[in-house]
Coordinates of C-alpha atoms and ligand atoms in Angstrom, one line a residue:
Chain P
X182 CA -34.2 4.7 -5.1
X183 CA -33.3 4.2 -1.5
X184 CA -34.9 5.8 1.5
X185 CA -31.6 5.7 3.3
X186 CA -29.9 9.1 3.8
X187 CA -26.3 8.3 2.9
X188 CA -23.8 11.0 3.6
X189 CA -22.5 11.4 0.1
X190 CA -21.1 14.9 0.7
X191 CA -18.5 13.7 3.1
X192 CA -17.5 10.9 0.8
X193 CA -17.2 13.3 -2.2
X194 CA -15.2 15.6 -0.1
X195 CA -12.7 12.9 0.8
X196 CA -12.4 11.7 -2.7
X197 CA -11.8 15.2 -4.1
X198 CA -9.2 15.9 -1.3
X199 CA -7.5 12.6 -2.0
X200 CA -7.2 13.5 -5.7
X201 CA -5.9 16.9 -4.8
X202 CA -3.1 15.6 -2.6
X203 CA -2.5 12.9 -5.1
X204 CA -1.7 15.5 -7.8
X205 CA 0.7 17.3 -5.4
X206 CA 2.4 14.1 -4.4
X207 CA 2.8 12.8 -7.9
X208 CA 4.2 16.1 -9.2
X209 CA 6.7 16.1 -6.4
X210 CA 7.5 12.4 -7.3
X211 CA 8.3 13.5 -10.8
X212 CA 10.5 16.3 -9.4
X213 CA 12.5 14.1 -7.1
X214 CA 12.9 11.6 -9.9
X215 CA 14.5 14.3 -12.0
X216 CA 16.7 15.5 -9.1
X217 CA 18.3 12.0 -9.0
X218 CA 19.9 12.6 -12.4
X219 CA 19.9 16.5 -12.6
X220 CA 21.0 17.8 -9.2
X221 CA 20.5 21.4 -10.3
X222 CA 16.8 20.8 -9.8
X223 CA 17.4 21.0 -6.0
X224 CA 16.4 24.5 -4.8
X225 CA 17.7 24.9 -1.2
X226 CA 16.6 25.0 1.4
X227 CA 12.9 24.0 0.9
X228 CA 13.0 22.1 -2.3
X229 CA 15.9 19.8 -1.9
X230 CA 15.6 16.0 -2.4
X231 CA 15.7 15.3 1.3
X232 CA 12.7 17.5 2.0
X233 CA 10.7 16.8 -1.2
X234 CA 11.1 13.0 -0.8
X235 CA 9.2 13.0 2.4
X236 CA 6.5 15.3 1.0
X237 CA 6.2 12.7 -1.8
X238 CA 5.8 9.7 0.4
X239 CA 3.6 11.4 3.0
X240 CA 1.6 13.2 0.4
X241 CA 0.8 10.0 -1.4
X242 CA 0.5 7.5 1.5
X243 CA -1.4 9.9 3.8
X244 CA -3.0 12.4 1.4
X245 CA -4.0 10.3 -1.5
X246 CA -4.0 6.9 0.3
X247 CA -5.6 7.7 3.7
X248 CA -7.9 10.4 2.2
X249 CA -9.3 7.8 -0.3
X250 CA -9.4 5.2 2.5
X251 CA -11.4 7.5 4.8
X252 CA -13.9 8.4 2.1
X253 CA -14.3 5.0 0.5
X254 CA -14.5 3.2 3.9
X255 CA -17.3 5.5 4.9
X256 CA -19.0 4.7 1.6
X257 CA -18.6 1.0 1.9
X258 CA -19.5 0.9 5.6
X259 CA -22.8 2.8 5.2
X260 CA -23.9 0.5 2.4
X261 CA -22.9 -2.8 4.0
X262 CA -24.5 -1.9 7.3
X263 CA -27.5 -0.5 5.5
X264 CA -27.6 2.7 7.5
X265 CA -26.2 6.2 7.5
X266 CA -23.0 7.0 9.5
X267 CA -23.8 7.2 13.2
X268 CA -22.2 10.7 13.4
X269 CA -22.5 12.5 10.1
X270 CA -21.5 15.9 11.5
X271 CA -18.4 14.4 13.1
X272 CA -17.5 12.9 9.7
X273 CA -17.7 16.3 8.1
X274 CA -15.5 17.7 10.8
X275 CA -13.2 14.8 10.1
X276 CA -12.9 15.8 6.5
X277 CA -11.9 19.4 7.4
X278 CA -9.5 18.3 10.0
X279 CA -7.9 15.8 7.6
X280 CA -7.2 18.5 5.0
X281 CA -5.8 20.9 7.7
X282 CA -3.5 18.1 9.0
X283 CA -2.2 17.2 5.6
X284 CA -1.5 20.8 4.7
X285 CA 0.3 21.4 8.0
X286 CA 2.2 18.2 7.5
X287 CA 3.4 19.2 4.1
X288 CA 4.5 22.6 5.4
X289 CA 6.3 21.1 8.4
X290 CA 8.2 18.7 6.1
X291 CA 9.1 21.6 3.7
X292 CA 10.4 23.4 6.7
X293 CA 12.6 20.4 7.5
X294 CA 10.9 19.2 10.7
X295 CA 11.3 15.5 10.9
X296 CA 11.4 12.7 13.4
X297 CA 13.8 10.9 11.1
X298 CA 11.6 7.7 11.1
X299 CA 10.5 6.7 7.7
X300 CA 6.7 7.1 7.2
X301 CA 6.6 8.6 10.7
X302 CA 8.4 11.8 9.9
X303 CA 5.7 14.1 11.4
X304 CA 6.7 15.8 14.6
X305 CA 4.8 15.2 17.8
X306 CA 2.2 18.0 17.6
X307 CA 1.0 16.7 14.3
X308 CA 1.1 13.1 15.6
X309 CA -1.4 14.3 18.2
X310 CA -3.6 15.6 15.4
X311 CA -3.3 12.4 13.5
X312 CA -4.4 10.4 16.5
X313 CA -7.4 12.6 17.0
X314 CA -8.3 12.1 13.3
X315 CA -8.0 8.4 13.7
X316 CA -10.1 8.3 16.8
X317 CA -12.9 10.2 15.0
X318 CA -12.7 7.7 12.2
X319 CA -12.8 4.8 14.6
X320 CA -15.7 6.1 16.5
X321 CA -17.8 6.6 13.4
X322 CA -16.9 3.3 11.8
X323 CA -17.3 1.2 14.9
X324 CA -20.5 3.1 16.0
X325 CA -22.0 2.5 12.6
X326 CA -21.1 -1.2 12.5
X327 CA -22.4 -1.8 16.0
X328 CA -25.7 -0.1 15.1
X329 CA -25.9 -1.9 11.8
X330 CA -29.2 -2.9 10.1
X331 CA -27.7 -5.9 8.3
X332 CA -26.7 -8.7 10.7
X333 CA -24.2 -10.4 8.4
X334 CA -20.9 -8.8 8.1
X335 CA -19.3 -9.0 4.6
X336 CA -15.6 -9.5 4.4
X337 CA -14.9 -5.8 3.5
X338 CA -16.1 -4.8 6.9
X339 CA -13.6 -7.2 8.5
X340 CA -10.8 -5.6 6.5
X341 CA -11.9 -2.1 7.5
X342 CA -12.1 -3.1 11.2
X343 CA -8.5 -4.6 11.0
X344 CA -7.3 -1.4 9.4
X345 CA -8.8 0.9 12.1
X346 CA -7.5 -1.1 15.0
X347 CA -4.0 -1.9 13.7
X348 CA -3.1 1.5 12.4
X349 CA -4.0 3.0 15.7
X350 CA -1.8 0.7 17.6
X351 CA 1.1 1.0 15.2
X352 CA 1.0 4.7 14.9
X353 CA 0.8 5.4 18.6
X354 CA 3.6 3.0 19.6
X355 CA 6.1 4.0 17.0
X356 CA 5.4 7.7 17.6
X357 CA 6.1 7.6 21.3
X358 CA 8.8 10.2 21.8
X359 CA 10.1 12.7 24.2
X360 CA 9.5 16.2 23.1
X361 CA 12.4 18.6 23.2
X362 CA 10.4 21.7 22.3
X363 CA 7.4 22.2 20.0
X364 CA 9.1 21.0 16.8
X365 CA 11.6 18.5 18.0
X366 CA 11.4 15.2 19.8
X367 CA 13.4 12.0 20.4
X368 CA 12.2 8.5 19.9
X369 CA 11.4 6.8 23.1
X370 CA 13.3 3.7 21.9
X371 CA 17.0 3.8 21.2
X372 CA 19.4 2.1 18.9
X373 CA 18.4 -1.3 17.7
X374 CA 15.1 -1.1 19.6
X375 CA 14.2 2.0 17.8
X376 CA 15.0 0.4 14.4
X377 CA 13.0 -2.7 15.3
X378 CA 9.9 -0.7 16.4
X379 CA 10.2 1.6 13.4
X380 CA 10.2 -1.3 10.9
X381 CA 7.5 -3.1 12.7
X382 CA 5.5 0.1 12.1
X383 CA 6.9 0.7 8.6
X384 CA 6.1 -2.7 7.3
X385 CA 2.6 -2.8 8.8
X386 CA 1.9 0.6 7.4
X387 CA 2.3 -1.2 4.1
X388 CA 0.1 -4.0 5.5
X389 CA -2.7 -1.9 6.9
X390 CA -2.7 1.2 4.6
X391 CA -1.6 -0.3 1.3
X392 CA -3.1 -3.7 1.8
X393 CA -6.1 -4.3 4.1
X394 CA -8.2 -1.2 3.2
X395 CA -7.4 -1.7 -0.5
X396 CA -8.6 -5.3 -0.2
X397 CA -11.8 -4.0 1.4
X398 CA -12.3 -2.0 -1.7
X399 CA -11.4 -4.9 -4.0
X400 CA -13.8 -7.3 -2.3
X401 CA -16.6 -4.7 -2.3
X402 CA -16.3 -3.1 -5.8
X403 CA -15.4 -6.2 -7.8
X404 CA -18.8 -7.8 -7.2
X405 CA -20.5 -4.5 -7.4
X406 CA -19.1 -3.6 -10.8
X407 CA -19.1 -7.0 -12.4
X408 CA -22.2 -8.4 -10.8
X409 CA -20.3 -11.6 -10.0
X410 CA -20.4 -12.6 -6.3
X411 CA -17.1 -13.5 -4.6
X412 CA -16.2 -17.1 -5.3
X413 CA -15.5 -18.3 -1.8
X414 CA -16.5 -16.6 1.4
X415 CA -14.6 -19.1 3.5
X416 CA -11.4 -18.5 1.6
X417 CA -11.7 -14.8 2.1
X418 CA -12.2 -15.3 5.8
X419 CA -9.3 -17.6 6.2
X420 CA -7.1 -15.4 4.1
X421 CA -8.2 -12.4 6.3
X422 CA -7.3 -13.9 9.6
X423 CA -4.0 -15.5 8.5
X424 CA -3.0 -12.2 6.8
X425 CA -3.7 -10.1 9.8
X426 CA -2.0 -12.5 12.2
X427 CA 1.1 -13.0 10.1
X428 CA 1.7 -9.4 9.0
X429 CA 2.6 -8.2 12.5
X430 CA 5.6 -10.5 12.9
X431 CA 7.4 -9.5 9.7
X432 CA 8.8 -6.0 10.2
X433 CA 12.4 -7.2 10.9
X434 CA 12.7 -8.3 7.3
X435 CA 13.7 -4.7 6.6
X436 CA 16.6 -5.2 9.0
X437 CA 18.3 -8.3 7.5
X438 CA 22.1 -8.3 8.2
X439 CA 21.8 -5.5 10.9
X440 CA 22.8 -5.8 14.6
X441 CA 19.2 -7.0 15.3
X442 CA 19.5 -10.4 16.9
X443 CA 19.7 -13.3 14.4
X444 CA 16.7 -15.1 15.9
X445 CA 14.4 -12.0 15.4
X446 CA 15.5 -11.8 11.8
X447 CA 14.9 -15.5 11.3
X448 CA 11.4 -15.4 12.9
X449 CA 10.5 -12.4 10.7
X450 CA 11.6 -14.3 7.6
X451 CA 9.5 -17.3 8.5
X452 CA 6.3 -15.2 8.8
X453 CA 7.3 -13.2 5.7
X454 CA 7.5 -16.2 3.5
X455 CA 4.3 -17.5 5.0
X456 CA 2.5 -14.3 4.0
X457 CA 2.5 -15.5 0.4
X458 CA -0.4 -17.8 1.3
X459 CA -2.9 -15.3 2.9
X460 CA -2.0 -12.8 0.2
X461 CA -2.7 -15.2 -2.5
X462 CA -5.9 -16.3 -0.9
X463 CA -7.4 -13.0 -2.1
X464 CA -5.6 -13.2 -5.4
X465 CA -7.0 -16.7 -6.1
X466 CA -10.4 -15.6 -4.9
X467 CA -10.4 -12.7 -7.3
X468 CA -9.4 -14.8 -10.2
X469 CA -11.9 -17.6 -9.5
X470 CA -14.6 -14.9 -9.2
X471 CA -14.0 -13.3 -12.5
X472 CA -13.1 -16.7 -13.9
X473 CA -16.7 -17.7 -13.8
X474 CA -17.3 -15.1 -16.6
X475 CA -14.2 -13.7 -18.3
X476 CA -16.3 -11.9 -20.8
X477 CA -16.7 -9.2 -18.1
X478 CA -13.1 -8.1 -19.0
X479 CA -14.6 -6.8 -22.3
X480 CA -18.1 -5.8 -21.3
X481 CA -17.3 -3.9 -18.1
X482 CA -14.5 -1.4 -18.3
X483 CA -13.8 -1.6 -14.5
X484 CA -13.1 -5.3 -14.4
X485 CA -9.6 -4.9 -16.0
X486 CA -8.6 -2.3 -13.4
X487 CA -9.5 -4.7 -10.6
X488 CA -7.9 -7.8 -12.2
X489 CA -4.7 -6.0 -13.1
X490 CA -4.7 -4.5 -9.6
X491 CA -5.0 -7.9 -7.9
X492 CA -2.4 -9.3 -10.4
X493 CA 0.1 -6.7 -9.3
X494 CA -0.8 -7.3 -5.7
X495 CA -0.1 -11.0 -6.4
X496 CA 3.3 -10.3 -8.0
X497 CA 4.1 -7.8 -5.1
X498 CA 3.3 -10.4 -2.5
X499 CA 5.7 -12.9 -4.1
X500 CA 8.4 -10.4 -4.7
X501 CA 8.1 -8.9 -1.2
X502 CA 8.5 -12.2 0.7
X503 CA 11.4 -13.1 -1.6
X504 CA 13.2 -9.9 -0.7
X505 CA 13.0 -10.9 2.9
X506 CA 15.2 -13.9 2.3
X507 CA 18.8 -13.3 3.4
X508 CA 20.3 -14.4 0.1
X509 CA 18.1 -12.0 -1.8
X510 CA 18.3 -9.1 0.7
X511 CA 22.1 -9.1 0.5
X512 CA 21.9 -8.3 -3.2
X513 CA 19.0 -5.9 -3.5
X514 CA 18.8 -4.1 -0.1
X515 CA 19.9 -0.4 -0.3
X516 CA 19.6 -0.5 -4.1
X517 CA 17.1 0.9 -6.5
X518 CA 15.4 -2.5 -6.7
X519 CA 13.4 -1.5 -3.7
X520 CA 11.7 1.6 -5.2
X521 CA 10.9 -0.7 -8.1
X522 CA 9.1 -3.0 -5.7
X523 CA 7.4 0.0 -4.0
X524 CA 6.0 1.5 -7.1
X525 CA 4.6 -1.8 -8.5
X526 CA 2.6 -1.9 -5.3
X527 CA 1.7 1.8 -5.0
X528 CA 1.0 2.5 -8.7
X529 CA -0.1 -0.9 -10.0
X530 CA -2.2 -2.1 -7.0
X531 CA -3.1 0.8 -4.7
X532 CA -3.6 3.6 -7.1
X533 CA -5.2 1.3 -9.7
X534 CA -7.8 -0.1 -7.2
X535 CA -8.5 3.3 -5.7
X536 CA -9.0 4.9 -9.1
X537 CA -11.4 2.1 -10.1
X538 CA -13.3 2.5 -6.8
X539 CA -13.7 6.2 -7.5
X540 CA -14.9 5.5 -11.0
X541 CA -17.6 3.3 -9.5
X542 CA -18.6 5.7 -6.8
X543 CA -18.7 9.1 -8.5
X544 CA -21.4 8.2 -11.2
X545 CA -23.5 6.5 -8.5
X546 CA -23.6 9.5 -6.1
X547 CA -24.1 12.0 -8.9
X548 CA -26.8 9.7 -10.4
X549 CA -25.3 9.6 -13.9
X550 CA -23.0 7.5 -16.1
X551 CA -19.2 7.8 -16.4
X552 CA -18.3 10.7 -18.7
X553 CA -16.2 8.5 -21.0
X554 CA -15.2 4.9 -20.9
X555 CA -12.7 5.6 -23.7
X556 CA -10.9 8.1 -21.5
X557 CA -10.9 5.6 -18.7
X558 CA -9.3 3.0 -21.0
X559 CA -6.7 5.5 -22.0
X560 CA -6.0 6.2 -18.4
X561 CA -5.7 2.5 -17.7
X562 CA -3.1 1.8 -20.4
X563 CA -1.0 4.9 -19.7
X564 CA -0.7 4.2 -15.9
X565 CA 0.0 0.6 -16.7
X566 CA 2.8 1.4 -19.1
X567 CA 4.2 4.1 -16.8
X568 CA 4.3 1.8 -13.9
X569 CA 5.9 -1.0 -15.8
X570 CA 8.7 1.3 -17.1
X571 CA 9.3 2.5 -13.5
X572 CA 9.5 -0.9 -11.9
X573 CA 11.4 -2.7 -14.6
X574 CA 14.1 0.0 -15.0
X575 CA 14.6 0.0 -11.2
X576 CA 14.8 -3.8 -11.0
X577 CA 17.5 -3.9 -13.7
X578 CA 19.6 -1.1 -12.2
X579 CA 19.1 -2.4 -8.7
X580 CA 20.5 -5.8 -9.5
X581 CA 23.3 -4.2 -11.4
X582 CA 24.1 -1.9 -8.4
X583 CA 24.0 -4.8 -6.0
X584 CA 26.3 -7.0 -8.1
X585 CA 28.8 -4.2 -8.6
X586 CA 28.9 -3.3 -4.9
X587 CA 29.6 -7.0 -4.1
X588 CA 32.2 -7.5 -6.8
X589 CA 35.7 -8.0 -5.2
X590 CA 39.2 -8.5 -6.6
X591 CA 41.2 -11.6 -5.7
X592 CA 42.8 -9.8 -2.8
X593 CA 39.4 -9.0 -1.3
X594 CA 39.3 -5.3 -2.2
X595 CA 36.2 -3.8 -3.9
X596 CA 36.3 -3.8 -7.6
X597 CA 34.3 -0.7 -8.2
X598 CA 34.2 2.7 -6.4
X599 CA 30.9 3.9 -5.3
X600 CA 31.0 6.6 -8.0
X601 CA 31.5 4.0 -10.7
X602 CA 28.4 2.1 -9.6
X603 CA 26.4 5.3 -9.2
X604 CA 26.9 6.7 -12.7
X605 CA 25.5 3.5 -14.2
X606 CA 22.2 4.4 -12.7
X607 CA 21.7 7.5 -14.7
X608 CA 20.2 6.1 -17.9
X609 CA 17.7 4.1 -15.8
X610 CA 16.9 7.0 -13.6
X611 CA 16.1 9.1 -16.7
X612 CA 13.9 6.3 -18.1
X613 CA 12.1 6.2 -14.7
X614 CA 11.3 9.9 -15.2
X615 CA 9.8 9.0 -18.6
X616 CA 7.8 6.3 -17.0
X617 CA 6.6 8.7 -14.3
X618 CA 5.6 11.3 -17.0
X619 CA 3.5 8.6 -18.7
X620 CA 1.9 7.6 -15.4
X621 CA 1.2 11.3 -14.6
X622 CA -0.5 11.8 -18.0
X623 CA -2.6 8.8 -17.3
X624 CA -3.7 10.2 -14.0
X625 CA -4.6 13.5 -15.6
X626 CA -6.9 11.6 -17.9
X627 CA -8.5 10.0 -14.8
X628 CA -9.0 13.3 -13.1
X629 CA -10.4 14.9 -16.2
X630 CA -12.9 12.0 -16.5
X631 CA -14.0 12.3 -12.9
X632 CA -14.5 16.1 -13.1
X633 CA -16.4 15.8 -16.3
X634 CA -18.6 13.2 -14.7
X635 CA -19.3 15.4 -11.8
X636 CA -20.1 18.3 -14.1
X637 CA -22.5 16.1 -16.1
X638 CA -24.1 14.9 -12.9
X639 CA -24.6 18.4 -11.6
X640 CA -26.1 19.7 -14.8
X641 CA -28.5 16.7 -15.0
X642 CA -29.5 17.4 -11.4
X643 CA -30.0 21.1 -12.2
X644 CA -32.1 20.2 -15.3
X645 CA -34.3 18.0 -13.2
X646 CA -34.8 20.6 -10.5
Chain U
X8 CA -27.8 5.4 -12.3
X9 CA -29.3 5.6 -8.9
X10 CA -28.4 3.8 -5.8
X11 CA -29.5 0.2 -5.3
X12 CA -29.6 -1.3 -1.8
X13 CA -26.8 -3.8 -1.1
X14 CA -27.9 -7.4 -0.8
X15 CA -25.3 -9.7 0.8
X16 CA -26.4 -12.5 -1.5
X17 CA -25.0 -10.5 -4.5
X18 CA -21.6 -10.5 -2.8
X19 CA -21.1 -14.1 -1.8
X20 CA -21.5 -17.0 -4.3
X21 CA -23.8 -19.7 -2.9
X22 CA -22.5 -23.0 -4.3
X23 CA -18.8 -22.2 -4.0
X24 CA -18.9 -20.2 -0.8
X25 CA -17.2 -22.9 1.3
X26 CA -14.7 -24.1 -1.4
X27 CA -11.0 -23.7 -0.9
X28 CA -8.9 -24.6 -4.0
X29 CA -6.6 -27.5 -3.2
X30 CA -3.6 -25.7 -4.7
X31 CA -4.0 -22.9 -2.2
X32 CA -4.3 -25.3 0.7
X33 CA -1.1 -27.0 -0.3
X34 CA 0.6 -23.6 -0.4
X35 CA -0.7 -22.7 3.0
X36 CA 0.4 -25.9 4.8
X37 CA 3.6 -26.2 2.7
X38 CA 4.7 -22.7 3.8
X39 CA 4.0 -23.5 7.4
X40 CA 6.2 -26.6 7.2
X41 CA 8.9 -24.7 5.4
X42 CA 8.7 -22.1 8.2
X43 CA 9.4 -24.7 10.8
X44 CA 12.3 -26.0 8.9
X45 CA 13.8 -22.6 8.4
X46 CA 13.3 -21.5 12.0
X47 CA 15.1 -24.6 13.3
X48 CA 17.9 -24.3 10.8
X49 CA 18.6 -20.6 11.2
X50 CA 18.0 -19.9 14.9
X51 CA 21.4 -19.8 16.7
X52 CA 20.1 -21.3 19.9
X53 CA 18.7 -24.3 18.1
X54 CA 21.1 -25.1 15.2
X55 CA 24.2 -23.1 16.1
X56 CA 24.0 -21.2 12.9
X57 CA 24.8 -17.5 13.1
X58 CA 25.1 -14.6 10.7
X59 CA 28.6 -13.9 12.0
X60 CA 29.8 -17.4 11.5
X61 CA 28.1 -17.6 8.1
X62 CA 30.0 -14.4 7.1
X63 CA 33.3 -15.8 8.3
X64 CA 32.8 -18.9 6.2
X65 CA 31.7 -16.9 3.2
X66 CA 35.0 -15.2 3.0
X67 CA 36.7 -18.5 2.7
X68 CA 39.9 -19.0 4.6
X69 CA 40.1 -15.3 4.8
X70 CA 43.8 -15.0 4.1
X71 CA 43.3 -11.9 2.1
X72 CA 41.2 -10.2 4.7
X73 CA 42.9 -8.6 7.6
X74 CA 42.0 -10.4 10.9
X75 CA 41.0 -8.4 13.8
Ligands
HEM297 C1 4.7 9.9 -11.3 C2 4.7 9.0 -10.4 C3 5.8 8.8 -9.4 C4 7.1 9.1 -9.4 C5 7.9 9.7 -10.6 C6 7.7 8.7 -8.2 C7 9.1 8.8 -7.8 C8 9.6 8.4 -6.7 C9 11.0 8.6 -6.4 C10 12.1 9.2 -7.3 C11 11.2 8.1 -5.1 C12 12.6 8.0 -4.4 C13 13.3 6.8 -4.6 C14 14.7 6.8 -4.0 O1 14.8 7.4 -2.9 O2 15.6 6.2 -4.5 C15 10.0 7.6 -4.6 C16 9.8 7.0 -3.4 C17 8.5 6.6 -3.0 N1 7.3 6.7 -3.6 FE1 7.0 7.4 -5.5 N2 6.7 8.1 -7.4 C18 5.6 8.2 -8.1 C19 4.3 7.7 -7.6 C20 4.1 7.2 -6.4 C21 2.8 6.9 -5.9 C22 1.5 7.0 -6.7 C23 3.0 6.4 -4.6 C24 2.0 6.0 -3.5 C25 0.7 5.9 -3.6 C26 4.4 6.5 -4.3 C27 5.0 6.2 -3.1 C28 6.3 6.2 -2.8 C29 6.9 5.7 -1.6 C30 6.2 5.0 -0.4 C31 8.3 5.9 -1.7 C32 9.4 5.5 -0.7 C33 10.1 4.2 -1.1 C34 11.2 3.7 -0.3 O3 11.5 4.4 0.7 O4 11.8 2.7 -0.7 N3 5.0 7.0 -5.4 N4 9.0 7.8 -5.6
HEM298 C1 3.4 -10.2 1.4 C2 3.6 -8.9 1.2 C3 4.9 -8.2 1.2 C4 6.1 -8.5 1.7 C5 6.4 -9.7 2.5 C6 7.0 -7.4 1.4 C7 8.3 -7.3 1.7 C8 9.1 -6.3 1.6 C9 10.5 -6.2 2.0 C10 11.3 -7.4 2.5 C11 11.0 -5.0 1.8 C12 12.3 -4.4 2.1 C13 13.2 -4.4 1.0 C14 14.6 -3.9 1.4 O1 14.7 -2.8 1.8 O2 15.6 -4.7 1.3 C15 9.8 -4.2 1.3 C16 9.9 -2.9 1.0 C17 8.7 -2.1 0.7 N1 7.5 -2.6 0.3 FE1 6.9 -4.6 0.3 N2 6.3 -6.4 0.7 C18 5.0 -6.9 0.5 C19 4.0 -6.2 -0.1 C20 4.0 -4.9 -0.4 C21 2.8 -4.2 -0.8 C22 1.5 -4.7 -1.2 C23 3.2 -2.9 -0.9 C24 2.3 -1.8 -1.4 C25 2.6 -0.7 -1.9 C26 4.6 -2.8 -0.5 C27 5.4 -1.6 -0.3 C28 6.6 -1.6 0.1 C29 7.3 -0.3 0.5 C30 6.7 1.1 0.4 C31 8.6 -0.7 0.8 C32 9.8 0.2 1.1 C33 10.1 0.4 2.5 C34 11.2 1.4 2.7 O3 11.0 2.6 2.8 O4 12.4 0.9 2.7 N3 5.0 -4.0 -0.2 N4 8.7 -5.0 1.2

């Protein structure tokens, strides 16, 4: 046993909070997926698609995603620096403030307050709260790293540092706005500039919330759970710096064929395609690592979570760059293809890797074994099937939609009315809900397994005492 | 299970720590070259290409489309 006093309580708190907001966000996701084919599921004014959709995206990106990131980054940082957090009390306050902020955020979104910038919907008073949260996180992470007891910095710490710095810059710049009262504000940037800043932010939210911290987890928990060290340290470092450098130039690929100047779009496409290489640096490294002993796929139940996760990350980082090309964008942009892309990443990579990390952490800090590997395997296959159904149905209907929108008669008029193209989505939207239900059941297995593990750990501790 | 202290040596393989697969290197440099080609070809100030012109061409002679 260690003589280090790790702050496990705060880590636990963040993990439980993240699971809680995850449940809320996923149930709302199911709800909006039903609303798309059964409009009567809209209950105005609070529970209409427009309001619930932002609760879904914010609840999962910020509640589930950031909550897990706070807790797990604290966990990783303490262990890689071989010391407790520099400010454990501040970390506890961080946890309470986080939950208060997410709860208020959800309420404000239900109430219809919205800056009308995707992933930056929260109005300015909440933005101030988010910045305070982030500063607390930064102070604790940087303080702990500066005062570290292990000289060498493992790659996960680099990914965590990049996350902390970049999210701060992105969030502050894109949320600069002029308040017009307590609950309303206007973006400091106007027109095309507003769009450009917004998607610089939006894409890098994907880069520094759904990518770098998740890679920090991947690089930490893959060697921990398999016992196999990462194949190439140098490759991970090169991939890190080129990823961080290239990401920040790519935002304009969300604005292909818009009034944004052509050269900005072209520059963004160049960096977007280049991103395949740094992304695949981590994919290759992961595969070469487990490649030294594939039997771990059978003997360690977590290996397959990480390998499938990094595989979806690999697919996502080929599909994503391809979407940035003008010829592809003109077919799939504005269609359901994009939610297909989104959920391969969020369900197949982010949620998969976060869940596996939690499976690793919870038994360790409760000093016990996982309640049931069998349930974990059931969870794995259900979320895998659910996600595949979601993504594949959306890709099919997205291509169909794009093709129908573009079809013209010989005289140049459109072949199909918007309605004709819309109704063809219904069967696919229904199938997506089925995929979502399967994914949700899988997540319930996960949550049950985690809570039973905690119960087991607590009763063991009570028996020992 | 208990908590073991992290040892950096368990995270980084020794013999292969400086290896970079050749396929990946090709990808890396290849994409940079492609980027240069693409930037030159699709930047209006360099090649004369523009989205507006490409659109005009894409609708062919444009007889069926009303001209502004
Ligand atoms: C049961 C599981 C889920 C269901 C049924 C679901 C459903 C949906 C639906 C219907 C949309 C709206 C698509 C549209 O407007 O056309 C959406 C968007 C979105 N969801 Fe989910 N979702 C689920 C899980 C998740 C998870 C786990 C995450 C993140 C960790 C997530 C993140 C997002 C994001 C970021 C968007 C916005 C996409 C965009 O603007 O293109 N979802 N989801
Ligand atoms: C190399 C990496 C990636 C690139 C270059 C990339 C590229 C793109 C592009 C071009 C779009 C816009 C599609 C359109 O609207 O026409 C997009 C959308 C999106 N991608 Fe990716 N992607 C990458 C990785 C990821 C990953 C790992 C995730 C993780 C979940 C992700 C999540 C999203 C989300 C949430 C959107 C929807 C944004 C919106 O609301 O419109 N992407 N991506």
